């Protein structure tokens, strides 16, 4: 733990974490009419995401989010100037009343958001890369409500009760993590931003996929209701408000 912070006092993060008041912060609102189509954005290639259940993955509640630790054999081999390796994925969500995605599309929140955090292969690990200008690439997906259970999300959500207490963890069988992302990876937004949590390092090359992932209402409710932060509080509304662009441009891979 590097200092105490919470989502209730996000306006005060910068008093302890100076980067949080920088000019390239995340999340942002994606104004679809202002996004610039860039035909040269290369398609994203994922290798080693098809994990099998011979491997176990650690799932944990760190008091700020639900996180799945990923093996660094999962790599993004094209789409960026460098190769990136996976470190972890985690979620941001709200309540039944308040949709909790971090990014917004034309000022509208989605119910939840998934982040797959990757670090530049030229660095040894996530913590070394996190402060480097070319250190991180996060792949983000909007999560909405659909009619059907999402069997892939259920591989994580079925273990929620085992990590309801802050700082608890469990092991789950690995699975094809690619299936947590939308089917179509070709349609995405791209911009330069930051970690959305302290210390807010401005080192993230952000990708937000256009297509929404859907889970059932019951599955979303499980995410919203099961985890605790501290002894009595629910872990909920763990999203940061959209930050100013300060002249940044959002690129789109599609028209
Ligand atoms: O919120 C996460 C934080 O938990 C940590 O994983 C960090 C990477 O070290 O990334 C941020 S975020 O920007 O991916 N939300
Ligand atoms: Zn995140």
PDB file of C-alpha atoms and ligand atoms in Angstrom:
ATOM      1  CA  UNK A   1       0.000   0.000   0.000  1.00  0.00           C
ATOM      2  CA  UNK A   2       1.429   3.364  -1.013  1.00  0.00           C
ATOM      3  CA  UNK A   3      -0.723   5.838   0.877  1.00  0.00           C
ATOM      4  CA  UNK A   4      -4.434   5.852   1.548  1.00  0.00           C
ATOM      5  CA  UNK A   5      -6.892   7.020  -1.036  1.00  0.00           C
ATOM      6  CA  UNK A   6     -10.496   6.406  -1.838  1.00  0.00           C
ATOM      7  CA  UNK A   7     -13.058   7.180  -4.487  1.00  0.00           C
ATOM      8  CA  UNK A   8     -15.018   9.516  -2.209  1.00  0.00           C
ATOM      9  CA  UNK A   9     -12.115  11.975  -2.045  1.00  0.00           C
ATOM     10  CA  UNK A  10     -10.850  11.783  -5.625  1.00  0.00           C
ATOM     11  CA  UNK A  11     -10.708  15.571  -5.930  1.00  0.00           C
ATOM     12  CA  UNK A  12      -8.013  15.469  -3.228  1.00  0.00           C
ATOM     13  CA  UNK A  13      -5.826  12.746  -4.767  1.00  0.00           C
ATOM     14  CA  UNK A  14      -3.402  15.328  -6.177  1.00  0.00           C
ATOM     15  CA  UNK A  15      -2.483  16.679  -2.739  1.00  0.00           C
ATOM     16  CA  UNK A  16      -0.684  13.413  -2.034  1.00  0.00           C
ATOM     17  CA  UNK A  17      -0.102  12.220  -5.615  1.00  0.00           C
ATOM     18  CA  UNK A  18       1.037  15.159  -7.739  1.00  0.00           C
ATOM     19  CA  UNK A  19       0.625  13.369 -11.094  1.00  0.00           C
ATOM     20  CA  UNK A  20      -3.137  13.211 -10.509  1.00  0.00           C
ATOM     21  CA  UNK A  21      -3.437  16.889 -11.468  1.00  0.00           C
ATOM     22  CA  UNK A  22      -1.461  16.491 -14.707  1.00  0.00           C
ATOM     23  CA  UNK A  23      -2.751  17.352 -18.155  1.00  0.00           C
ATOM     24  CA  UNK A  24      -2.969  13.809 -19.575  1.00  0.00           C
ATOM     25  CA  UNK A  25      -5.195  12.117 -17.040  1.00  0.00           C
ATOM     26  CA  UNK A  26      -7.628   9.228 -17.434  1.00  0.00           C
ATOM     27  CA  UNK A  27     -10.398   8.325 -17.760  1.00  0.00           C
ATOM     28  CA  UNK A  28     -11.911  10.704 -20.322  1.00  0.00           C
ATOM     29  CA  UNK A  29     -15.165  11.210 -22.108  1.00  0.00           C
ATOM     30  CA  UNK A  30     -14.896   9.943 -25.681  1.00  0.00           C
ATOM     31  CA  UNK A  31     -16.711  12.452 -27.861  1.00  0.00           C
ATOM     32  CA  UNK A  32     -17.451  10.255 -30.872  1.00  0.00           C
ATOM     33  CA  UNK A  33     -17.960  13.195 -33.216  1.00  0.00           C
ATOM     34  CA  UNK A  34     -14.574  14.646 -32.353  1.00  0.00           C
ATOM     35  CA  UNK A  35     -12.603  11.399 -32.549  1.00  0.00           C
ATOM     36  CA  UNK A  36     -10.186  11.412 -35.473  1.00  0.00           C
ATOM     37  CA  UNK A  37     -10.294   8.464 -37.838  1.00  0.00           C
ATOM     38  CA  UNK A  38      -6.746   7.164 -38.295  1.00  0.00           C
ATOM     39  CA  UNK A  39      -6.500   4.563 -41.047  1.00  0.00           C
ATOM     40  CA  UNK A  40      -2.929   3.779 -40.078  1.00  0.00           C
ATOM     41  CA  UNK A  41      -3.764   2.466 -36.594  1.00  0.00           C
ATOM     42  CA  UNK A  42      -2.486  -1.113 -36.738  1.00  0.00           C
ATOM     43  CA  UNK A  43      -4.754  -4.004 -35.723  1.00  0.00           C
ATOM     44  CA  UNK A  44      -4.167  -5.505 -32.288  1.00  0.00           C
ATOM     45  CA  UNK A  45      -2.794  -9.038 -32.152  1.00  0.00           C
ATOM     46  CA  UNK A  46      -2.999 -11.020 -28.920  1.00  0.00           C
ATOM     47  CA  UNK A  47      -0.837 -14.086 -28.334  1.00  0.00           C
ATOM     48  CA  UNK A  48      -0.975 -16.554 -25.476  1.00  0.00           C
ATOM     49  CA  UNK A  49      -4.381 -15.423 -24.225  1.00  0.00           C
ATOM     50  CA  UNK A  50      -5.874 -18.872 -24.701  1.00  0.00           C
ATOM     51  CA  UNK A  51      -4.906 -20.168 -21.279  1.00  0.00           C
ATOM     52  CA  UNK A  52      -6.111 -23.605 -20.241  1.00  0.00           C
ATOM     53  CA  UNK A  53      -7.302 -24.913 -16.899  1.00  0.00           C
ATOM     54  CA  UNK A  54      -4.026 -26.727 -16.271  1.00  0.00           C
ATOM     55  CA  UNK A  55      -2.950 -23.319 -14.991  1.00  0.00           C
ATOM     56  CA  UNK A  56      -4.422 -21.582 -11.908  1.00  0.00           C
ATOM     57  CA  UNK A  57      -4.776 -17.800 -11.691  1.00  0.00           C
ATOM     58  CA  UNK A  58      -4.909 -15.695  -8.541  1.00  0.00           C
ATOM     59  CA  UNK A  59      -8.086 -13.648  -8.078  1.00  0.00           C
ATOM     60  CA  UNK A  60      -7.982 -10.973  -5.388  1.00  0.00           C
ATOM     61  CA  UNK A  61      -9.897  -8.180  -3.730  1.00  0.00           C
ATOM     62  CA  UNK A  62      -7.376  -5.394  -3.074  1.00  0.00           C
ATOM     63  CA  UNK A  63      -9.901  -3.037  -1.515  1.00  0.00           C
ATOM     64  CA  UNK A  64     -10.085  -0.939  -4.695  1.00  0.00           C
ATOM     65  CA  UNK A  65     -11.039  -3.546  -7.271  1.00  0.00           C
ATOM     66  CA  UNK A  66     -11.444  -7.204  -8.191  1.00  0.00           C
ATOM     67  CA  UNK A  67      -8.211  -8.248  -9.883  1.00  0.00           C
ATOM     68  CA  UNK A  68      -7.070 -11.328 -11.790  1.00  0.00           C
ATOM     69  CA  UNK A  69      -3.311 -11.793 -11.973  1.00  0.00           C
ATOM     70  CA  UNK A  70      -2.212 -12.719 -15.504  1.00  0.00           C
ATOM     71  CA  UNK A  71       0.885 -14.593 -16.693  1.00  0.00           C
ATOM     72  CA  UNK A  72       3.357 -12.481 -18.659  1.00  0.00           C
ATOM     73  CA  UNK A  73       3.355 -15.105 -21.395  1.00  0.00           C
ATOM     74  CA  UNK A  74       0.228 -13.276 -22.610  1.00  0.00           C
ATOM     75  CA  UNK A  75       1.483 -10.696 -25.086  1.00  0.00           C
ATOM     76  CA  UNK A  76       0.269  -7.987 -27.438  1.00  0.00           C
ATOM     77  CA  UNK A  77       2.498  -8.667 -30.428  1.00  0.00           C
ATOM     78  CA  UNK A  78       1.172  -6.027 -32.811  1.00  0.00           C
ATOM     79  CA  UNK A  79      -0.816  -2.830 -32.594  1.00  0.00           C
ATOM     80  CA  UNK A  80       1.802  -0.760 -30.798  1.00  0.00           C
ATOM     81  CA  UNK A  81       5.391   0.358 -31.400  1.00  0.00           C
ATOM     82  CA  UNK A  82       6.569  -2.207 -28.852  1.00  0.00           C
ATOM     83  CA  UNK A  83       5.514  -5.598 -27.576  1.00  0.00           C
ATOM     84  CA  UNK A  84       3.533  -5.532 -24.321  1.00  0.00           C
ATOM     85  CA  UNK A  85       3.072  -8.254 -21.711  1.00  0.00           C
ATOM     86  CA  UNK A  86      -0.001  -8.773 -19.548  1.00  0.00           C
ATOM     87  CA  UNK A  87       0.149  -8.178 -15.791  1.00  0.00           C
ATOM     88  CA  UNK A  88      -3.422  -8.202 -14.532  1.00  0.00           C
ATOM     89  CA  UNK A  89      -7.005  -7.400 -15.357  1.00  0.00           C
ATOM     90  CA  UNK A  90      -9.515  -5.699 -13.117  1.00  0.00           C
ATOM     91  CA  UNK A  91     -12.895  -4.006 -13.127  1.00  0.00           C
ATOM     92  CA  UNK A  92     -14.606  -0.725 -12.325  1.00  0.00           C
ATOM     93  CA  UNK A  93     -18.318  -0.662 -11.516  1.00  0.00           C
ATOM     94  CA  UNK A  94     -21.123   1.248  -9.819  1.00  0.00           C
ATOM     95  CA  UNK A  95     -24.411   0.283  -8.248  1.00  0.00           C
ATOM     96  CA  UNK A  96     -27.804  -0.713  -9.575  1.00  0.00           C
ATOM     97  CA  UNK A  97     -28.614   3.003  -9.659  1.00  0.00           C
ATOM     98  CA  UNK A  98     -25.259   4.411 -10.796  1.00  0.00           C
ATOM     99  CA  UNK A  99     -23.460   3.004 -13.867  1.00  0.00           C
ATOM    100  CA  UNK A 100     -19.770   2.702 -13.044  1.00  0.00           C
ATOM    101  CA  UNK A 101     -17.631   2.677 -16.171  1.00  0.00           C
ATOM    102  CA  UNK A 102     -14.640   5.028 -16.033  1.00  0.00           C
ATOM    103  CA  UNK A 103     -14.623   6.125 -19.653  1.00  0.00           C
ATOM    104  CA  UNK A 104     -17.810   7.548 -21.053  1.00  0.00           C
ATOM    105  CA  UNK A 105     -19.045   7.655 -24.638  1.00  0.00           C
ATOM    106  CA  UNK A 106     -20.675  10.978 -25.499  1.00  0.00           C
ATOM    107  CA  UNK A 107     -21.001  11.591 -21.759  1.00  0.00           C
ATOM    108  CA  UNK A 108     -22.823   8.325 -21.108  1.00  0.00           C
ATOM    109  CA  UNK A 109     -21.507   5.787 -18.581  1.00  0.00           C
ATOM    110  CA  UNK A 110     -21.754   2.034 -19.106  1.00  0.00           C
ATOM    111  CA  UNK A 111     -22.571  -0.229 -16.144  1.00  0.00           C
ATOM    112  CA  UNK A 112     -18.965  -1.427 -15.765  1.00  0.00           C
ATOM    113  CA  UNK A 113     -15.555  -1.497 -17.428  1.00  0.00           C
ATOM    114  CA  UNK A 114     -12.763  -4.063 -17.741  1.00  0.00           C
ATOM    115  CA  UNK A 115      -9.087  -3.070 -17.902  1.00  0.00           C
ATOM    116  CA  UNK A 116      -6.345  -5.435 -19.055  1.00  0.00           C
ATOM    117  CA  UNK A 117      -3.098  -3.894 -17.909  1.00  0.00           C
ATOM    118  CA  UNK A 118       0.048  -4.588 -19.970  1.00  0.00           C
ATOM    119  CA  UNK A 119       3.632  -3.379 -19.641  1.00  0.00           C
ATOM    120  CA  UNK A 120       6.216  -2.731 -22.323  1.00  0.00           C
ATOM    121  CA  UNK A 121       8.337  -5.874 -22.800  1.00  0.00           C
ATOM    122  CA  UNK A 122      11.491  -3.802 -22.644  1.00  0.00           C
ATOM    123  CA  UNK A 123      10.901  -3.372 -18.900  1.00  0.00           C
ATOM    124  CA  UNK A 124      11.247  -6.132 -16.326  1.00  0.00           C
ATOM    125  CA  UNK A 125       7.777  -5.921 -14.832  1.00  0.00           C
ATOM    126  CA  UNK A 126       4.705  -3.752 -14.259  1.00  0.00           C
ATOM    127  CA  UNK A 127       6.089  -1.720 -11.383  1.00  0.00           C
ATOM    128  CA  UNK A 128       9.262  -0.854 -13.278  1.00  0.00           C
ATOM    129  CA  UNK A 129       7.283   0.106 -16.389  1.00  0.00           C
ATOM    130  CA  UNK A 130       4.532   2.075 -14.626  1.00  0.00           C
ATOM    131  CA  UNK A 131       6.528   5.303 -14.346  1.00  0.00           C
ATOM    132  CA  UNK A 132       8.071   5.145 -17.853  1.00  0.00           C
ATOM    133  CA  UNK A 133       6.554   7.306 -20.597  1.00  0.00           C
ATOM    134  CA  UNK A 134       6.228   4.281 -22.899  1.00  0.00           C
ATOM    135  CA  UNK A 135       5.579   1.853 -20.064  1.00  0.00           C
ATOM    136  CA  UNK A 136       1.950   0.758 -20.182  1.00  0.00           C
ATOM    137  CA  UNK A 137      -0.849  -0.242 -22.525  1.00  0.00           C
ATOM    138  CA  UNK A 138      -4.304  -0.851 -21.115  1.00  0.00           C
ATOM    139  CA  UNK A 139      -6.973  -2.570 -23.189  1.00  0.00           C
ATOM    140  CA  UNK A 140     -10.382  -1.450 -21.962  1.00  0.00           C
ATOM    141  CA  UNK A 141     -13.856  -2.748 -22.633  1.00  0.00           C
ATOM    142  CA  UNK A 142     -17.306  -1.415 -21.811  1.00  0.00           C
ATOM    143  CA  UNK A 143     -19.528  -3.895 -19.985  1.00  0.00           C
ATOM    144  CA  UNK A 144     -23.286  -3.695 -20.450  1.00  0.00           C
ATOM    145  CA  UNK A 145     -26.293  -5.820 -19.582  1.00  0.00           C
ATOM    146  CA  UNK A 146     -27.471  -8.491 -21.984  1.00  0.00           C
ATOM    147  CA  UNK A 147     -30.128 -11.163 -21.926  1.00  0.00           C
ATOM    148  CA  UNK A 148     -27.750 -14.067 -21.486  1.00  0.00           C
ATOM    149  CA  UNK A 149     -25.269 -15.148 -18.862  1.00  0.00           C
ATOM    150  CA  UNK A 150     -21.711 -14.560 -20.014  1.00  0.00           C
ATOM    151  CA  UNK A 151     -20.003 -17.932 -19.450  1.00  0.00           C
ATOM    152  CA  UNK A 152     -16.536 -16.431 -19.692  1.00  0.00           C
ATOM    153  CA  UNK A 153     -17.190 -13.725 -17.106  1.00  0.00           C
ATOM    154  CA  UNK A 154     -18.772 -16.393 -14.920  1.00  0.00           C
ATOM    155  CA  UNK A 155     -15.376 -18.096 -14.612  1.00  0.00           C
ATOM    156  CA  UNK A 156     -14.353 -15.057 -12.545  1.00  0.00           C
ATOM    157  CA  UNK A 157     -17.701 -14.092 -11.031  1.00  0.00           C
ATOM    158  CA  UNK A 158     -18.454 -17.571  -9.678  1.00  0.00           C
ATOM    159  CA  UNK A 159     -15.495 -17.116  -7.308  1.00  0.00           C
ATOM    160  CA  UNK A 160     -16.576 -13.690  -6.030  1.00  0.00           C
ATOM    161  CA  UNK A 161     -17.788 -14.981  -2.668  1.00  0.00           C
ATOM    162  CA  UNK A 162     -14.290 -16.332  -1.948  1.00  0.00           C
ATOM    163  CA  UNK A 163     -12.781 -12.839  -2.150  1.00  0.00           C
ATOM    164  CA  UNK A 164     -15.520 -10.785  -0.514  1.00  0.00           C
ATOM    165  CA  UNK A 165     -13.197  -9.656   2.284  1.00  0.00           C
ATOM    166  CA  UNK A 166     -10.616  -6.962   1.504  1.00  0.00           C
ATOM    167  CA  UNK A 167      -7.114  -8.368   0.892  1.00  0.00           C
ATOM    168  CA  UNK A 168      -8.418 -11.894   0.360  1.00  0.00           C
ATOM    169  CA  UNK A 169      -7.498 -14.009  -2.641  1.00  0.00           C
ATOM    170  CA  UNK A 170      -8.299 -17.338  -4.211  1.00  0.00           C
ATOM    171  CA  UNK A 171      -7.224 -19.419  -7.173  1.00  0.00           C
ATOM    172  CA  UNK A 172      -9.377 -20.085 -10.203  1.00  0.00           C
ATOM    173  CA  UNK A 173      -8.710 -22.341 -13.197  1.00  0.00           C
ATOM    174  CA  UNK A 174      -7.339 -20.378 -16.147  1.00  0.00           C
ATOM    175  CA  UNK A 175      -9.429 -20.004 -19.307  1.00  0.00           C
ATOM    176  CA  UNK A 176      -9.300 -18.195 -22.634  1.00  0.00           C
ATOM    177  CA  UNK A 177      -9.022 -14.621 -21.397  1.00  0.00           C
ATOM    178  CA  UNK A 178      -9.467 -13.311 -24.946  1.00  0.00           C
ATOM    179  CA  UNK A 179     -13.164 -14.065 -24.504  1.00  0.00           C
ATOM    180  CA  UNK A 180     -13.480 -11.344 -21.846  1.00  0.00           C
ATOM    181  CA  UNK A 181     -12.965  -8.776 -24.603  1.00  0.00           C
ATOM    182  CA  UNK A 182     -15.423  -7.953 -27.411  1.00  0.00           C
ATOM    183  CA  UNK A 183     -15.430 -10.257 -30.442  1.00  0.00           C
ATOM    184  CA  UNK A 184     -14.374  -7.407 -32.693  1.00  0.00           C
ATOM    185  CA  UNK A 185     -11.035  -5.924 -31.689  1.00  0.00           C
ATOM    186  CA  UNK A 186     -10.714  -3.883 -34.907  1.00  0.00           C
ATOM    187  CA  UNK A 187     -12.935  -1.057 -33.746  1.00  0.00           C
ATOM    188  CA  UNK A 188     -11.303   0.954 -30.979  1.00  0.00           C
ATOM    189  CA  UNK A 189     -10.431   4.408 -29.664  1.00  0.00           C
ATOM    190  CA  UNK A 190      -6.840   5.275 -28.796  1.00  0.00           C
ATOM    191  CA  UNK A 191      -5.377   8.112 -26.713  1.00  0.00           C
ATOM    192  CA  UNK A 192      -2.540   8.907 -24.317  1.00  0.00           C
ATOM    193  CA  UNK A 193      -3.519   9.006 -20.669  1.00  0.00           C
ATOM    194  CA  UNK A 194      -2.793   7.824 -17.179  1.00  0.00           C
ATOM    195  CA  UNK A 195      -3.462   5.278 -14.503  1.00  0.00           C
ATOM    196  CA  UNK A 196      -6.975   6.029 -13.277  1.00  0.00           C
ATOM    197  CA  UNK A 197      -5.865   5.474  -9.676  1.00  0.00           C
ATOM    198  CA  UNK A 198      -3.082   7.064  -7.608  1.00  0.00           C
ATOM    199  CA  UNK A 199      -0.257   7.628  -8.387  1.00  0.00           C
ATOM    200  CA  UNK A 200      -1.923   8.555 -11.727  1.00  0.00           C
ATOM    201  CA  UNK A 201       1.286   8.170 -13.760  1.00  0.00           C
ATOM    202  CA  UNK A 202       0.764   9.546 -17.271  1.00  0.00           C
ATOM    203  CA  UNK A 203       2.256   6.477 -18.899  1.00  0.00           C
ATOM    204  CA  UNK A 204      -0.701   4.639 -20.411  1.00  0.00           C
ATOM    205  CA  UNK A 205      -1.387   4.142 -24.081  1.00  0.00           C
ATOM    206  CA  UNK A 206      -5.142   3.614 -23.822  1.00  0.00           C
ATOM    207  CA  UNK A 207      -7.282   1.472 -26.093  1.00  0.00           C
ATOM    208  CA  UNK A 208     -11.036   1.440 -25.536  1.00  0.00           C
ATOM    209  CA  UNK A 209     -12.899  -1.055 -27.696  1.00  0.00           C
ATOM    210  CA  UNK A 210     -16.020   0.258 -29.383  1.00  0.00           C
ATOM    211  CA  UNK A 211     -18.109  -2.893 -29.037  1.00  0.00           C
ATOM    212  CA  UNK A 212     -19.742  -3.550 -25.670  1.00  0.00           C
ATOM    213  CA  UNK A 213     -19.314  -6.807 -23.769  1.00  0.00           C
ATOM    214  CA  UNK A 214     -22.509  -8.043 -22.144  1.00  0.00           C
ATOM    215  CA  UNK A 215     -23.133  -9.916 -18.917  1.00  0.00           C
ATOM    216  CA  UNK A 216     -26.488 -10.758 -17.370  1.00  0.00           C
ATOM    217  CA  UNK A 217     -28.219  -8.494 -14.872  1.00  0.00           C
ATOM    218  CA  UNK A 218     -27.582 -11.130 -12.205  1.00  0.00           C
ATOM    219  CA  UNK A 219     -23.870 -11.238 -13.005  1.00  0.00           C
ATOM    220  CA  UNK A 220     -23.538  -7.461 -12.826  1.00  0.00           C
ATOM    221  CA  UNK A 221     -25.451  -7.432  -9.529  1.00  0.00           C
ATOM    222  CA  UNK A 222     -23.035 -10.037  -8.136  1.00  0.00           C
ATOM    223  CA  UNK A 223     -20.117  -7.752  -8.965  1.00  0.00           C
ATOM    224  CA  UNK A 224     -21.882  -4.765  -7.427  1.00  0.00           C
ATOM    225  CA  UNK A 225     -22.990  -6.518  -4.248  1.00  0.00           C
ATOM    226  CA  UNK A 226     -20.451  -9.133  -3.173  1.00  0.00           C
ATOM    227  CA  UNK A 227     -17.174  -7.414  -2.387  1.00  0.00           C
ATOM    228  CA  UNK A 228     -16.304  -5.464   0.723  1.00  0.00           C
ATOM    229  CA  UNK A 229     -13.742  -2.732   1.284  1.00  0.00           C
ATOM    230  CA  UNK A 230     -12.911  -2.514   4.946  1.00  0.00           C
ATOM    231  CA  UNK A 231     -15.092  -4.235   7.503  1.00  0.00           C
ATOM    232  CA  UNK A 232     -18.473  -2.741   6.791  1.00  0.00           C
ATOM    233  CA  UNK A 233     -18.336  -0.920   3.456  1.00  0.00           C
ATOM    234  CA  UNK A 234     -19.360  -2.388   0.128  1.00  0.00           C
ATOM    235  CA  UNK A 235     -16.711  -2.128  -2.579  1.00  0.00           C
ATOM    236  CA  UNK A 236     -18.694  -0.197  -5.137  1.00  0.00           C
ATOM    237  CA  UNK A 237     -18.530   2.939  -7.301  1.00  0.00           C
ATOM    238  CA  UNK A 238     -14.811   2.388  -7.830  1.00  0.00           C
ATOM    239  CA  UNK A 239     -14.609   4.685 -10.838  1.00  0.00           C
ATOM    240  CA  UNK A 240     -12.849   7.990 -11.319  1.00  0.00           C
ATOM    241  CA  UNK A 241     -14.674  10.906 -12.958  1.00  0.00           C
ATOM    242  CA  UNK A 242     -13.742  11.769 -16.567  1.00  0.00           C
ATOM    243  CA  UNK A 243     -10.753  14.110 -16.798  1.00  0.00           C
ATOM    244  CA  UNK A 244     -10.140  17.097 -19.080  1.00  0.00           C
ATOM    245  CA  UNK A 245      -8.473  16.455 -22.448  1.00  0.00           C
ATOM    246  CA  UNK A 246      -6.232  19.566 -22.288  1.00  0.00           C
ATOM    247  CA  UNK A 247      -5.791  19.489 -26.066  1.00  0.00           C
ATOM    248  CA  UNK A 248      -5.317  15.750 -26.444  1.00  0.00           C
ATOM    249  CA  UNK A 249      -6.868  14.011 -29.423  1.00  0.00           C
ATOM    250  CA  UNK A 250      -8.721  10.722 -29.417  1.00  0.00           C
ATOM    251  CA  UNK A 251      -8.049   8.550 -32.455  1.00  0.00           C
ATOM    252  CA  UNK A 252     -10.531   6.041 -33.872  1.00  0.00           C
ATOM    253  CA  UNK A 253      -9.570   2.953 -35.859  1.00  0.00           C
ATOM    254  CA  UNK A 254     -12.901   3.032 -37.680  1.00  0.00           C
ATOM    255  CA  UNK A 255     -15.418   5.434 -39.213  1.00  0.00           C
TER     256      UNK A 255
HETATM  257  O1  LIG B   1      -6.614   0.995 -11.145  1.00  0.00           O
HETATM  258  C1  LIG B   1      -5.511   0.323 -11.666  1.00  0.00           C
HETATM  259  C2  LIG B   1      -4.558   0.004 -10.534  1.00  0.00           C
HETATM  260  O2  LIG B   1      -5.182  -0.901  -9.658  1.00  0.00           O
HETATM  261  C3  LIG B   1      -3.326  -0.603 -11.047  1.00  0.00           C
HETATM  262  O3  LIG B   1      -3.650  -1.859 -11.568  1.00  0.00           O
HETATM  263  C4  LIG B   1      -2.770   0.263 -12.123  1.00  0.00           C
HETATM  264  C5  LIG B   1      -1.572  -0.398 -12.771  1.00  0.00           C
HETATM  265  O4  LIG B   1      -0.531  -0.468 -11.876  1.00  0.00           O
HETATM  266  O5  LIG B   1      -3.719   0.489 -13.139  1.00  0.00           O
HETATM  267  C6  LIG B   1      -4.842   1.164 -12.705  1.00  0.00           C
HETATM  268  S1  LIG B   1      -5.852   1.465 -14.127  1.00  0.00           S
HETATM  269  O6  LIG B   1      -5.417   2.719 -14.746  1.00  0.00           O
HETATM  270  O7  LIG B   1      -5.745   0.343 -15.035  1.00  0.00           O
HETATM  271  N1  LIG B   1      -7.335   1.658 -13.674  1.00  0.00           N
HETATM  272 ZN1  LIG B   2      -8.658   0.275 -14.144  1.00  0.00          ZN
END
